[in-house]
Coordinates of C-alpha atoms in Angstrom, one line a residue:
X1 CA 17.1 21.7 30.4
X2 CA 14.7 19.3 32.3
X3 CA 14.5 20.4 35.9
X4 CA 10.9 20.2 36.7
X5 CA 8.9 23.2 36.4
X6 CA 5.5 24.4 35.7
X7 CA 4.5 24.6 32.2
X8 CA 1.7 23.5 29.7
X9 CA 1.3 20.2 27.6
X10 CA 3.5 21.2 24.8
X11 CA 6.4 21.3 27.0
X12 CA 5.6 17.6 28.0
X13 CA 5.6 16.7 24.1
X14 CA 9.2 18.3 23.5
X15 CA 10.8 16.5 26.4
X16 CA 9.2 13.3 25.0
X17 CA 10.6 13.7 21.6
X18 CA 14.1 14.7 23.0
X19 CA 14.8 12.0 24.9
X20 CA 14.1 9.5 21.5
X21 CA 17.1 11.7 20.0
X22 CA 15.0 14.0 17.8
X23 CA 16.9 17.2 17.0
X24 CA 14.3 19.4 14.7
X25 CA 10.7 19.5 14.8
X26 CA 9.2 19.9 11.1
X27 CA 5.6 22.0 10.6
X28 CA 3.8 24.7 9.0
X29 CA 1.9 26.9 11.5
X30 CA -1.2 26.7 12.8
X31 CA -2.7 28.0 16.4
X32 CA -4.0 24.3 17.6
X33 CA -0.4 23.8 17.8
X34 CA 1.0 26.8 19.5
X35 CA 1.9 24.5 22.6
X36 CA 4.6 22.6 21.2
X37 CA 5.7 25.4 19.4
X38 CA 6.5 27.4 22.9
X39 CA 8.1 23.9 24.4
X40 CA 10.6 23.5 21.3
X41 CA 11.5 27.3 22.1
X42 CA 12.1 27.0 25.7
X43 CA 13.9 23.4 24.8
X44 CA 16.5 24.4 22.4
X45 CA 14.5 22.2 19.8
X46 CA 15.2 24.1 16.4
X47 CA 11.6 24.2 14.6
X48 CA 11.6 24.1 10.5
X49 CA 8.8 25.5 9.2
X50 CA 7.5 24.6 5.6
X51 CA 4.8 25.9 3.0
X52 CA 3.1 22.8 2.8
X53 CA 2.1 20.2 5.5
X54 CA 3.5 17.5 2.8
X55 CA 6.8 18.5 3.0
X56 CA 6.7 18.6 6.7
X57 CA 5.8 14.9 6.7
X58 CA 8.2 14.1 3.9
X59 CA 10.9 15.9 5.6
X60 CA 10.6 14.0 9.0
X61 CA 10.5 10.7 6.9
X62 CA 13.9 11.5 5.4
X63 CA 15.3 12.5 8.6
X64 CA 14.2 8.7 9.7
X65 CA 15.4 6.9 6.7
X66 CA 18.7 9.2 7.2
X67 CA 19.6 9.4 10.7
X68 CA 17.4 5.6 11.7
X69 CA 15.8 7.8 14.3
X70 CA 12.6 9.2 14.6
X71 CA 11.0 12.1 12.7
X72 CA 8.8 14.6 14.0
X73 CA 5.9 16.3 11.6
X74 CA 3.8 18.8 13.8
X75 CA 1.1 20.2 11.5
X76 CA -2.2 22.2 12.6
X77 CA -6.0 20.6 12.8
X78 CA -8.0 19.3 9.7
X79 CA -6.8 20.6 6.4
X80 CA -3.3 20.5 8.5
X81 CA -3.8 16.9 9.1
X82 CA -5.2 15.9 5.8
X83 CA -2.6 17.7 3.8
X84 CA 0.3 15.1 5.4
X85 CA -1.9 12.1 4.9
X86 CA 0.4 11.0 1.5
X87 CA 3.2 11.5 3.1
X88 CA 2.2 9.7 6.0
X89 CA 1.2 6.9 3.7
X90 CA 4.5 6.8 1.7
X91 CA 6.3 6.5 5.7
X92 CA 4.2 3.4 6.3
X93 CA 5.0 1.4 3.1
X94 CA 8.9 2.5 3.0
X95 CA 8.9 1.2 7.2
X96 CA 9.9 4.7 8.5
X97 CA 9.2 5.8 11.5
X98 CA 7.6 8.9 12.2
X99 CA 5.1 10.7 14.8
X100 CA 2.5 13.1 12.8
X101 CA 1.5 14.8 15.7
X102 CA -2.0 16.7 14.7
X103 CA -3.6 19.8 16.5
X104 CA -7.4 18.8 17.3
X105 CA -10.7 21.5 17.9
X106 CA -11.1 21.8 22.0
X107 CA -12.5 18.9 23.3
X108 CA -14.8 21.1 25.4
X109 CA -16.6 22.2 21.9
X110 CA -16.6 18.6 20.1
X111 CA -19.5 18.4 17.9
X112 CA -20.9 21.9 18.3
X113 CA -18.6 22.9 14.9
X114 CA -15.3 24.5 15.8
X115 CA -12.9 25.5 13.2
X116 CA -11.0 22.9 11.7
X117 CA -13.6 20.0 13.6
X118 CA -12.9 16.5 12.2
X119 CA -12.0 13.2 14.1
X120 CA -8.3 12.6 12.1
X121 CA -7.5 8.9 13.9
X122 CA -9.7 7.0 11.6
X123 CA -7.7 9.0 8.4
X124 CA -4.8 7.9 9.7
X125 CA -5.5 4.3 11.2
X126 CA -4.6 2.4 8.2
X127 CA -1.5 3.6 7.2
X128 CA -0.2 4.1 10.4
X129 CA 0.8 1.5 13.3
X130 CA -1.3 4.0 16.4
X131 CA -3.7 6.9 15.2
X132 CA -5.1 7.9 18.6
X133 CA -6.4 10.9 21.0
X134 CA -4.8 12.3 23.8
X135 CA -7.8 12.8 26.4
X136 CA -5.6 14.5 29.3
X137 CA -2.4 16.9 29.4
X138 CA -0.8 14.9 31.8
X139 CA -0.9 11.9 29.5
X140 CA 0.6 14.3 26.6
X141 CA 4.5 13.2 27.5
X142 CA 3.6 9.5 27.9
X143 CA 1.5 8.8 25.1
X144 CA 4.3 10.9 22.6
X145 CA 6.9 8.6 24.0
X146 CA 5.5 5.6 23.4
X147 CA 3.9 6.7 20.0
X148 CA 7.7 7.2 19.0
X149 CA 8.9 4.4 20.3
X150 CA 6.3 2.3 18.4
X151 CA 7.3 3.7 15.5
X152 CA 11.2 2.7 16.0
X153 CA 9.8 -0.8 17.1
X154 CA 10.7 -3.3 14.0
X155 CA 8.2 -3.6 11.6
X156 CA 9.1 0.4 12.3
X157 CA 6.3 2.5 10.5
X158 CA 4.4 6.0 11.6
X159 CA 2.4 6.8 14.3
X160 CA -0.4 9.8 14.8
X161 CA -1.3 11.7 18.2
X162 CA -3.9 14.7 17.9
X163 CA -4.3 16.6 20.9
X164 CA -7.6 18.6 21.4
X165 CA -6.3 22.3 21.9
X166 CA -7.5 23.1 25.1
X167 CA -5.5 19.6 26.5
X168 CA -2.6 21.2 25.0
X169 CA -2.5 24.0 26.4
X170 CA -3.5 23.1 29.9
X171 CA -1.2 23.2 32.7
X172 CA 1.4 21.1 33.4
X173 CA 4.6 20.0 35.6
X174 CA 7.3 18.7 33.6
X175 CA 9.8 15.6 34.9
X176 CA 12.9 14.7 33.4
X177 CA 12.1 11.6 30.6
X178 CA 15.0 9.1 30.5
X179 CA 16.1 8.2 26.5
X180 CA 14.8 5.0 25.1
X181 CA 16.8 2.1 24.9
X182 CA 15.6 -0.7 22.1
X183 CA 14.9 -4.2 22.7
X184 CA 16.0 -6.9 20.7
X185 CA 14.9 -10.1 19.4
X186 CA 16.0 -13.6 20.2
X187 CA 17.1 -15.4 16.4
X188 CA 15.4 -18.4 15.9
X189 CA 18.3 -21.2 15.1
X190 CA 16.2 -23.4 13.8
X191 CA 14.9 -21.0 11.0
X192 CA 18.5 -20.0 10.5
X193 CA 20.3 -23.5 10.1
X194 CA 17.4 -24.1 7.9
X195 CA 18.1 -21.4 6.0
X196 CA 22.1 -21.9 6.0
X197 CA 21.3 -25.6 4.8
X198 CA 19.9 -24.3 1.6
X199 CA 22.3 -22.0 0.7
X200 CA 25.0 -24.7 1.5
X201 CA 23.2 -26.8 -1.3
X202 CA 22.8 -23.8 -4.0
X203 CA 25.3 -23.5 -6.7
X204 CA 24.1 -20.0 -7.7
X205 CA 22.5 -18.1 -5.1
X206 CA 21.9 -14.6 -4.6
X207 CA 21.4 -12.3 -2.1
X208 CA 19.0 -9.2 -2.4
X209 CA 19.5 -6.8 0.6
X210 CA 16.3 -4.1 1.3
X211 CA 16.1 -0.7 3.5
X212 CA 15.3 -2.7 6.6
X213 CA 18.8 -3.8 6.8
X214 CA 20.5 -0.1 6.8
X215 CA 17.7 0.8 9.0
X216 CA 18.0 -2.1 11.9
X217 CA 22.2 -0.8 11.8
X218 CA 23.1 -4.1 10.2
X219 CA 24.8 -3.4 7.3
X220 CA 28.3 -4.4 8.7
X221 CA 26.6 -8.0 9.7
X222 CA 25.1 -8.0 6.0
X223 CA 28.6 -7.7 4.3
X224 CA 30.5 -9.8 6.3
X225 CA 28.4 -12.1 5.8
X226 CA 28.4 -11.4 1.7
X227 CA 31.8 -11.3 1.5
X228 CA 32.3 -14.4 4.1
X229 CA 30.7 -16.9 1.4
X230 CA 31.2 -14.7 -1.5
X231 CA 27.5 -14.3 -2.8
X232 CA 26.3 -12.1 -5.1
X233 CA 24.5 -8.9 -4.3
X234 CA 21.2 -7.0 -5.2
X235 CA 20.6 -3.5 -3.3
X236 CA 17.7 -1.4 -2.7
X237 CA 16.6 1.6 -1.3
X238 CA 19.0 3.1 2.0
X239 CA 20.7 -0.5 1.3
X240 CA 22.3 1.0 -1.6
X241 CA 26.2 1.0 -1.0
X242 CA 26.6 -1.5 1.7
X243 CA 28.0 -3.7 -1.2
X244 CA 30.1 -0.3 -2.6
X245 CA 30.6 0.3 -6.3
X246 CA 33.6 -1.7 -7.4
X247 CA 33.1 -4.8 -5.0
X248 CA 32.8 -7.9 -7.4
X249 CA 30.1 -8.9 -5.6
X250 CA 27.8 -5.8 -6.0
X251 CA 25.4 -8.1 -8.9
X252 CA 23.2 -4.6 -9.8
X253 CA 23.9 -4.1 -13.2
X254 CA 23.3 -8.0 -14.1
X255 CA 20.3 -7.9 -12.1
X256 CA 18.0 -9.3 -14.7
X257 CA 20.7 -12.4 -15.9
X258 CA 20.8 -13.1 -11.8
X259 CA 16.9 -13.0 -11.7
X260 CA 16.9 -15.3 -14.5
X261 CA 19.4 -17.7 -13.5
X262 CA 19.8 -18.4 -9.9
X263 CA 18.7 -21.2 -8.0
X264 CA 18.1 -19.7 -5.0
X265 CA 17.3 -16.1 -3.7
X266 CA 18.0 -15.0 -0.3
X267 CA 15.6 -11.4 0.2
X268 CA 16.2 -9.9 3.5
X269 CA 14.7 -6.7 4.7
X270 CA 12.7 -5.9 1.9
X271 CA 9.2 -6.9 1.1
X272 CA 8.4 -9.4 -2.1
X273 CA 6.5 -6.7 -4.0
X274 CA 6.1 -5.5 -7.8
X275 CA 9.5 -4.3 -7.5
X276 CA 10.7 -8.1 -7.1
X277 CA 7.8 -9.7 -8.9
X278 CA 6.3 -10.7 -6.2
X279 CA 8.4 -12.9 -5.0
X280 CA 8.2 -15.1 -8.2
X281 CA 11.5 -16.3 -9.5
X282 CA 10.6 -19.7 -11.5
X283 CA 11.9 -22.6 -10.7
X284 CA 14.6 -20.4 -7.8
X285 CA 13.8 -21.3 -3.8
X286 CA 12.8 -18.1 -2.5
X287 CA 13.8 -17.6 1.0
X288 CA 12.4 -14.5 3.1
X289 CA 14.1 -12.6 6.0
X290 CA 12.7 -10.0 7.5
X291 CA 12.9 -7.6 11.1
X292 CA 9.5 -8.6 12.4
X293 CA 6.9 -11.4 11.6
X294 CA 4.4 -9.2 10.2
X295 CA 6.9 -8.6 6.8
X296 CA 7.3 -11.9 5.5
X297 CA 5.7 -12.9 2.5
X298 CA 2.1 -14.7 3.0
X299 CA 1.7 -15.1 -0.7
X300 CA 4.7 -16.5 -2.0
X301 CA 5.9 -19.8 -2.1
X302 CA 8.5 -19.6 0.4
X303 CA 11.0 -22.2 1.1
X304 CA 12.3 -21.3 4.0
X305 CA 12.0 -17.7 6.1
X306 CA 12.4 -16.2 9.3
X307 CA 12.4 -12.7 10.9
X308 CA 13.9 -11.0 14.1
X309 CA 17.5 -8.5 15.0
X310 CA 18.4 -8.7 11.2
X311 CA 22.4 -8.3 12.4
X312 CA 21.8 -11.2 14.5
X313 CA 20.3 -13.1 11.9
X314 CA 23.6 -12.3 9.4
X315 CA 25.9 -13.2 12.3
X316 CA 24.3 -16.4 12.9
X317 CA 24.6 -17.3 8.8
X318 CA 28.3 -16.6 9.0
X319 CA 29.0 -18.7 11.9
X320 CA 26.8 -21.6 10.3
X321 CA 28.4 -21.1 7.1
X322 CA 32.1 -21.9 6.5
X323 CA 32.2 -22.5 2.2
X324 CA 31.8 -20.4 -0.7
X325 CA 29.5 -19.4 -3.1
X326 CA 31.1 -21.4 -6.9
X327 CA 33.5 -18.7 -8.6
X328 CA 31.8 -19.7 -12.1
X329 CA 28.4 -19.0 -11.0
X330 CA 30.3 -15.2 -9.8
X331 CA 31.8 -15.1 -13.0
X332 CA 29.0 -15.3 -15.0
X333 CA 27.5 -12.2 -12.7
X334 CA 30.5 -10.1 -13.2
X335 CA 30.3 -11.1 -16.9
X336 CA 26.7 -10.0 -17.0
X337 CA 27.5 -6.9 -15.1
X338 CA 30.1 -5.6 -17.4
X339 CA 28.2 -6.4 -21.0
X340 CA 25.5 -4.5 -18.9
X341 CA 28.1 -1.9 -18.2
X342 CA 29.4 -1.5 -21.5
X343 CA 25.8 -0.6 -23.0
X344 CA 24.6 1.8 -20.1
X345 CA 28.4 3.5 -21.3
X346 CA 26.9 4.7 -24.3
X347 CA 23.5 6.3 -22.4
X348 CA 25.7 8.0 -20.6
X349 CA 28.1 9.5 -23.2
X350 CA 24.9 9.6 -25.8
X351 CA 25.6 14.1 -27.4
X352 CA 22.2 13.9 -29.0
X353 CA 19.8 17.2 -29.2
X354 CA 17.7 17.2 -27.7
X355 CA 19.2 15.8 -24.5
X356 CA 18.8 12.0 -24.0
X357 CA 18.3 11.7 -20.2
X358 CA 21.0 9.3 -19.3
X359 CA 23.8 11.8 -20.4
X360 CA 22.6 13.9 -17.6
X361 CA 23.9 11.6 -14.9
X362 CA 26.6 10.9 -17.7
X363 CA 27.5 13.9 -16.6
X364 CA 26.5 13.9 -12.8
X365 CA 28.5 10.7 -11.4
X366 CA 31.8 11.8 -11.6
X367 CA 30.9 14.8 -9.7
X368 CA 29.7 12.8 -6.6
X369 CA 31.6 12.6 -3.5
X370 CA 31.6 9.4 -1.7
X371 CA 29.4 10.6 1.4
X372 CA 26.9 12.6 -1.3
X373 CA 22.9 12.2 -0.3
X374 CA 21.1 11.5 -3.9
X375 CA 17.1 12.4 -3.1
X376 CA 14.8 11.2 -6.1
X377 CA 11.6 12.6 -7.2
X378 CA 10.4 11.2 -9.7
X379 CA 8.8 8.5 -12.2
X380 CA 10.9 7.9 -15.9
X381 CA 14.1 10.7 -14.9
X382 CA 14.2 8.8 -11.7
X383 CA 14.0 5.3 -13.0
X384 CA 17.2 6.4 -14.8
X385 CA 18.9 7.3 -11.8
X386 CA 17.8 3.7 -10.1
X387 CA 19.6 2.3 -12.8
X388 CA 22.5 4.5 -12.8
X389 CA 23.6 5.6 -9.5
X390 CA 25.5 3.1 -7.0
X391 CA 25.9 5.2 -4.1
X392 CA 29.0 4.1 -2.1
X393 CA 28.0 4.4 1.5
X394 CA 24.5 2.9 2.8
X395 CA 21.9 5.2 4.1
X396 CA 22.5 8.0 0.8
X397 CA 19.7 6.9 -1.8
X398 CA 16.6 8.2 -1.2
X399 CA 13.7 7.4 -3.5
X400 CA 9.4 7.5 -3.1
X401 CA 9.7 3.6 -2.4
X402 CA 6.8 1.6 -3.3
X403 CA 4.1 3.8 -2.7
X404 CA 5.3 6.0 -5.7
X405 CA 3.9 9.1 -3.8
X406 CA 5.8 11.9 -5.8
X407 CA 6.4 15.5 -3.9
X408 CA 9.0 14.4 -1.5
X409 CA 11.9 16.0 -3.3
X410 CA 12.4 19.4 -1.3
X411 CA 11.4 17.3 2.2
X412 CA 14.3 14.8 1.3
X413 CA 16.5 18.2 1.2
X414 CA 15.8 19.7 3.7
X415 CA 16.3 16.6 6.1
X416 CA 19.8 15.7 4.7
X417 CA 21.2 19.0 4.8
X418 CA 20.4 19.3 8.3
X419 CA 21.3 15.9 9.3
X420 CA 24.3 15.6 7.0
X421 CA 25.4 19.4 7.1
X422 CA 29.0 18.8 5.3
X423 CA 27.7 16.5 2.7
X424 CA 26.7 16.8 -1.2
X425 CA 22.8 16.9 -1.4
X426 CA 21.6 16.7 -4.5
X427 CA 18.1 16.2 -5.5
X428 CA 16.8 14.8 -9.2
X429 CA 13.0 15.7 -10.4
X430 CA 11.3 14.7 -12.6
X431 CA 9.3 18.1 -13.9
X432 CA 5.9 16.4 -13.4
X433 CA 6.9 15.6 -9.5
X434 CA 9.1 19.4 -9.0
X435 CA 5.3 21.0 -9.3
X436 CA 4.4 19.1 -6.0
X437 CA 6.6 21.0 -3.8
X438 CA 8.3 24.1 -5.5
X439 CA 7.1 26.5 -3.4
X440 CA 9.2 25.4 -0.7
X441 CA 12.0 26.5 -2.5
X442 CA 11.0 29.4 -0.2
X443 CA 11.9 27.2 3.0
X444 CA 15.5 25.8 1.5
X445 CA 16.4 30.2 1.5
X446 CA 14.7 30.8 4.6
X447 CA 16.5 28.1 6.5
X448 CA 19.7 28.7 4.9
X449 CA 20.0 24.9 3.2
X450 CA 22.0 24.7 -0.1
X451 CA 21.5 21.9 -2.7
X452 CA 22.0 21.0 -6.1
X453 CA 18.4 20.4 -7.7
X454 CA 18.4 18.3 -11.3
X455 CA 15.2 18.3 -13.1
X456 CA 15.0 16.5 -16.2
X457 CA 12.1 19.0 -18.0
X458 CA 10.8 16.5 -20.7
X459 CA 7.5 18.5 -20.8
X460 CA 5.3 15.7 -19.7
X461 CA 4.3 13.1 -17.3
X462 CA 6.5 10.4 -19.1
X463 CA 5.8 7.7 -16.8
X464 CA 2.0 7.2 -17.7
X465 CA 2.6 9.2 -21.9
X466 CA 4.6 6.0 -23.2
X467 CA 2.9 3.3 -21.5
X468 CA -0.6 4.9 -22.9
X469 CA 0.8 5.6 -26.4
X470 CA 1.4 1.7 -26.2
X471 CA -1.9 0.2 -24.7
X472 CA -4.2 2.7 -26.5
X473 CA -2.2 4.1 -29.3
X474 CA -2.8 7.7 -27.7
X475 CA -2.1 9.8 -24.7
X476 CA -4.3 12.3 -22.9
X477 CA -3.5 14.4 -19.4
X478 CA 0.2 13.2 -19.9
X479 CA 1.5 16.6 -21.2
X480 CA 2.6 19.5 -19.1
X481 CA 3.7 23.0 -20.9
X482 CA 6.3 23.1 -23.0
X483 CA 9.8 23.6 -21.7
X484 CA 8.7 25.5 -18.5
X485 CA 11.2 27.6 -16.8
X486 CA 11.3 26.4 -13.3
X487 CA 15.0 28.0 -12.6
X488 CA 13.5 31.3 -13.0
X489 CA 10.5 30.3 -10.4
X490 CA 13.5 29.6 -8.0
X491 CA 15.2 32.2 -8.8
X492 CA 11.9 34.6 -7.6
X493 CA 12.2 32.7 -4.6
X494 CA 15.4 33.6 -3.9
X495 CA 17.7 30.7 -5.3
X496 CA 20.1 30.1 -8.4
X497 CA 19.3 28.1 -11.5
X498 CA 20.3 27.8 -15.2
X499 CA 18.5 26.1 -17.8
X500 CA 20.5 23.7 -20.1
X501 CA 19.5 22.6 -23.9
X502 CA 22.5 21.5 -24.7
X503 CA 24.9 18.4 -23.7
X504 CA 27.8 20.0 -23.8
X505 CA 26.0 22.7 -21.0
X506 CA 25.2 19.7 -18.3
X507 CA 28.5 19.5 -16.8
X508 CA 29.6 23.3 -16.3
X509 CA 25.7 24.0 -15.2
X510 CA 26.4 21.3 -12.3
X511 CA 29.9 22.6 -11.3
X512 CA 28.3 25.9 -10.9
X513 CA 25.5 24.7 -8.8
X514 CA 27.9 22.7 -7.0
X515 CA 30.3 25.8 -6.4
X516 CA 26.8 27.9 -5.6
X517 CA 26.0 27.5 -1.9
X518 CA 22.2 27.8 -2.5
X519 CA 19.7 26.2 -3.3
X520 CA 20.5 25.9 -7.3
X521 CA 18.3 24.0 -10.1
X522 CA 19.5 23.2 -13.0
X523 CA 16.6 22.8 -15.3
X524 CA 17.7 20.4 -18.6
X525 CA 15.5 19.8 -21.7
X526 CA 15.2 16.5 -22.5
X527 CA 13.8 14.3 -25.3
X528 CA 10.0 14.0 -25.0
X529 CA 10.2 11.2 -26.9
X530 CA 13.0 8.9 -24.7
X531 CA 11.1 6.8 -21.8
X532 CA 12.7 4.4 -19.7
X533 CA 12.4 0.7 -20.8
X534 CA 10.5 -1.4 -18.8
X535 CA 8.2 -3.9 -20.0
X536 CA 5.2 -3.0 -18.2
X537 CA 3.5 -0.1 -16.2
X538 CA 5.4 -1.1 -13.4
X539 CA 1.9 -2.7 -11.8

């Protein structure tokens, strides 16, 4: 309903958030807060509540990187705020847009020291694109509106309102908030024919494709535009799947022969980080597309870039563009891809004791249905799945992203079951990153929200052991207890779980938890001693 009527300033928020298409509000309680709670009541807003403020954050992040519309993260003052500060953090660098909307002490009472007392907008300010105050009730519905519709506005990102109690709880008189309609950006054609002139001239070029490109809705654009000039393919994050498994042009598994050997490298929504070297590919032209001018690359040698409505952008390279990519320099990908292919085979099929982590998703991938949500939480058990999965549809990979902030895991369920009710949800931890959030195992059975949980139990933090066995010769605070039992913790908290020694055990555990209808963890042992190859911290 939004007749007008008299009310309070947590009515005010709800209509705000409603009319930007959010359908849950995520929080643990806490009486600065009470307002919004009494709006999402009386405004049919469902209202998930968690045992951690993390996983409140986390869980409106993966509702944004799911759904490409906002989450919603209400979480009490001080300790309530500061708990959701990581999360927050991890929204910012993986460009999802969120509002954190913090209680605050009464602003009649500032500085005389009420429970819970501390200014949060400077906490927030630099991972967030607004961290503000609201300083009247009948500001509270404008200020959330425009806070969310920051956050959707490319480069999209989080935003943070607090509300001083007593403003939220003063009197109010609702009106009816229309929904927000985007604006979009005019392409630059000179950029583009610049950029549609180089990649006439390349004889091997490649085309990486980021999370900006699910999340501005132009993955259709993006492989027409592939498939129109027949260029191979590199996907990351929610961009996983727009080039499906099986397409000959999906260049993943020869990813570090195309690194290697193209001559020019076309990156489009997704920053030139550590997870791209930076931007430095030799002797390849590096060209860098992104949604808004803030996100291109200021320290990389560029040869051409430009940013704006990333569907309009792949349109415009289609139209400009009418020859194709040379089928010998796509025959050495697929060439690459398949010898790459042909070794992971053996990871996966490895029946070794103890369990060599690859045969877990060995086991796993045939099990996946096309529409299935894969949630990572992890460092070395989730760098396997990076390497292994290849999602089929776009928007149904969800890993920490750059900031590498673990503890996600039971957030990224809780936000695909609700927003993708009839699909597989299936979350892989690694055991260092499951002790972040297990105790909101307890809100997966409260809420009724089934899942397949995988964690690969190697008994330490295997991401920083191996990598300080090599610098130093010797590890230290890089070993967790042996072989822990974390399906009987979820089973105490009133889920399923198994634990597997055994590779021969993997694949009738997973049908079971599969088959379960709860939240169900299959807990494997794994080889201490196995870390995923990379050739340097990952810094």
């Amino acid at each position: 309903m939004s007749e007008e009527r008299e009310t309070h300033g947590g009515d005010l928020a709800v209509l705000a958030a409603q009319a930007h298409g959010i359908n849950h509000l995520f929080t643990l309680s806490g009486a600065h807060v009470f307002p919004i709670y009494d709006g999402a009541v009386h405004r049919d807003l469902p209202i998930i509540d968690v045992r951690h403020e993390q996983t409140a954050v986390f869980a409106a992040e993966a509702t944004a990187r799911l759904t490409r519309t906002p989450g919603l993260a209400v979480v009490t003052a001080g300790p309530g705020v500061t708990n959701g500060v990581s999360a927050v953090a991890n929204a910012f660098y993986n460009g999802a847009p969120l509002l954190m909307l913090g209680g605050r002490a009464p602003a009649g009472r500032w500085g005389q020291g009420a429970l819970q007392e501390i200014d949060h907008p400077p906490l927030l300010a630099p991972v967030t694109k607004l961290a503000a105050t609201v300083k009247k009730t009948e500001e509270i519905g404008n200020e959330v509106f425009d806070a969310l519709a920051l956050a959707r506005t490319p480069h999209r990102g989080p935003t943070f309102l607090d509300i001083p109690m007593d403003i939220f709880f003063g009197p109010a008189t609702t009106h009816p908030v229309a929904a927000w309609t985007p604006q979009t950006r005019q392409v630059n054609a000179d950029e583009v024919a610049r950029i549609a002139d180089l990649i006439k001239k390349s004889s091997s070029p490649l085309l990486i494709l980021g999370s900006d490109v699910w999340a501005g809705s132009a993955e259709k654009e993006a492989l027409e535009f592939a498939e129109s000039i027949q260029i191979p393919v590199i996907t990351n994050g929610t961009a996983r799947g727009i080039i499906p498994r099986g397409n000959p042009l999906l260049a993943t598994k020869a990813r570090s022969f195309a690194f290697r050997s193209a001559d020019l490298i076309l990156v489009v929504g997704t920053p030139l980080d550590f997870r791209l070297g930076y931007g430095d590919f030799g002797s390849a032209k590096v060209i860098h597309v992104s949604d808004s001018p803030s996100g291109i690359a200021t320290h990389a040698t560029l040869s051409a870039s430009t940013s704006g409505d990333l569907s309009a952008i792949f349109t415009a390279l289609t139209n400009s563009l009418s020859h194709q990519v040379s089928s010998e320099w796509r025959e050495l990908i697929t060439q690459a891809a398949l010898k790459s292919a042909s070794k992971e085979r053996e990871l996966l099929e490895a029946d070794l004791s103890p369990i060599h982590p690859a045969r877990i998703y060995g086991e796993l991938l045939p099990k996946l249905a096309d529409d299935a949500v894969i949630i990572g939480d992890g460092g070395d058990f989730v760098s396997f799945a990076g390497k292994f999965v290849e999602p089929v549809r776009p928007g149904c990979w969800l890993d920490p992203g750059p900031f590498g902030c673990l503890g996600g895991g039971m957030g990224g369920i809780i936000a695909a079951r609700l927003a993708r009710p009839s699909a597989q949800v299936v979350a892989l931890f690694g055991d260092g990153a499951l002790g972040f959030s297990l105790g909101d195992i307890d809100s997966l059975v409260r809420h009724h929200l089934p899942a397949v949980m995988v964690v690969g139990n190697n008994s330490a933090w295997g991401l920083e052991k191996h990598p300080m066995q090599s610098i130093f010769g010797y590890d230290v605070a890089a070993d967790l207890a042996p072989q822990t039992r974390y399906d009987e913790v979820v089973r105490a908290l009133g889920g399923a779980g198994e634990i597997v020694t055994e590779s021969s055990q993997i694949g009738p555990a997973l049908d079971r938890a599969f088959e379960s209808g709860v939240p169900y963890l299959v807990n494997v042992i794994t080889d201490p001693a196995i870390a995923y190859p990379r050739t340097t911290t990952g810094i």
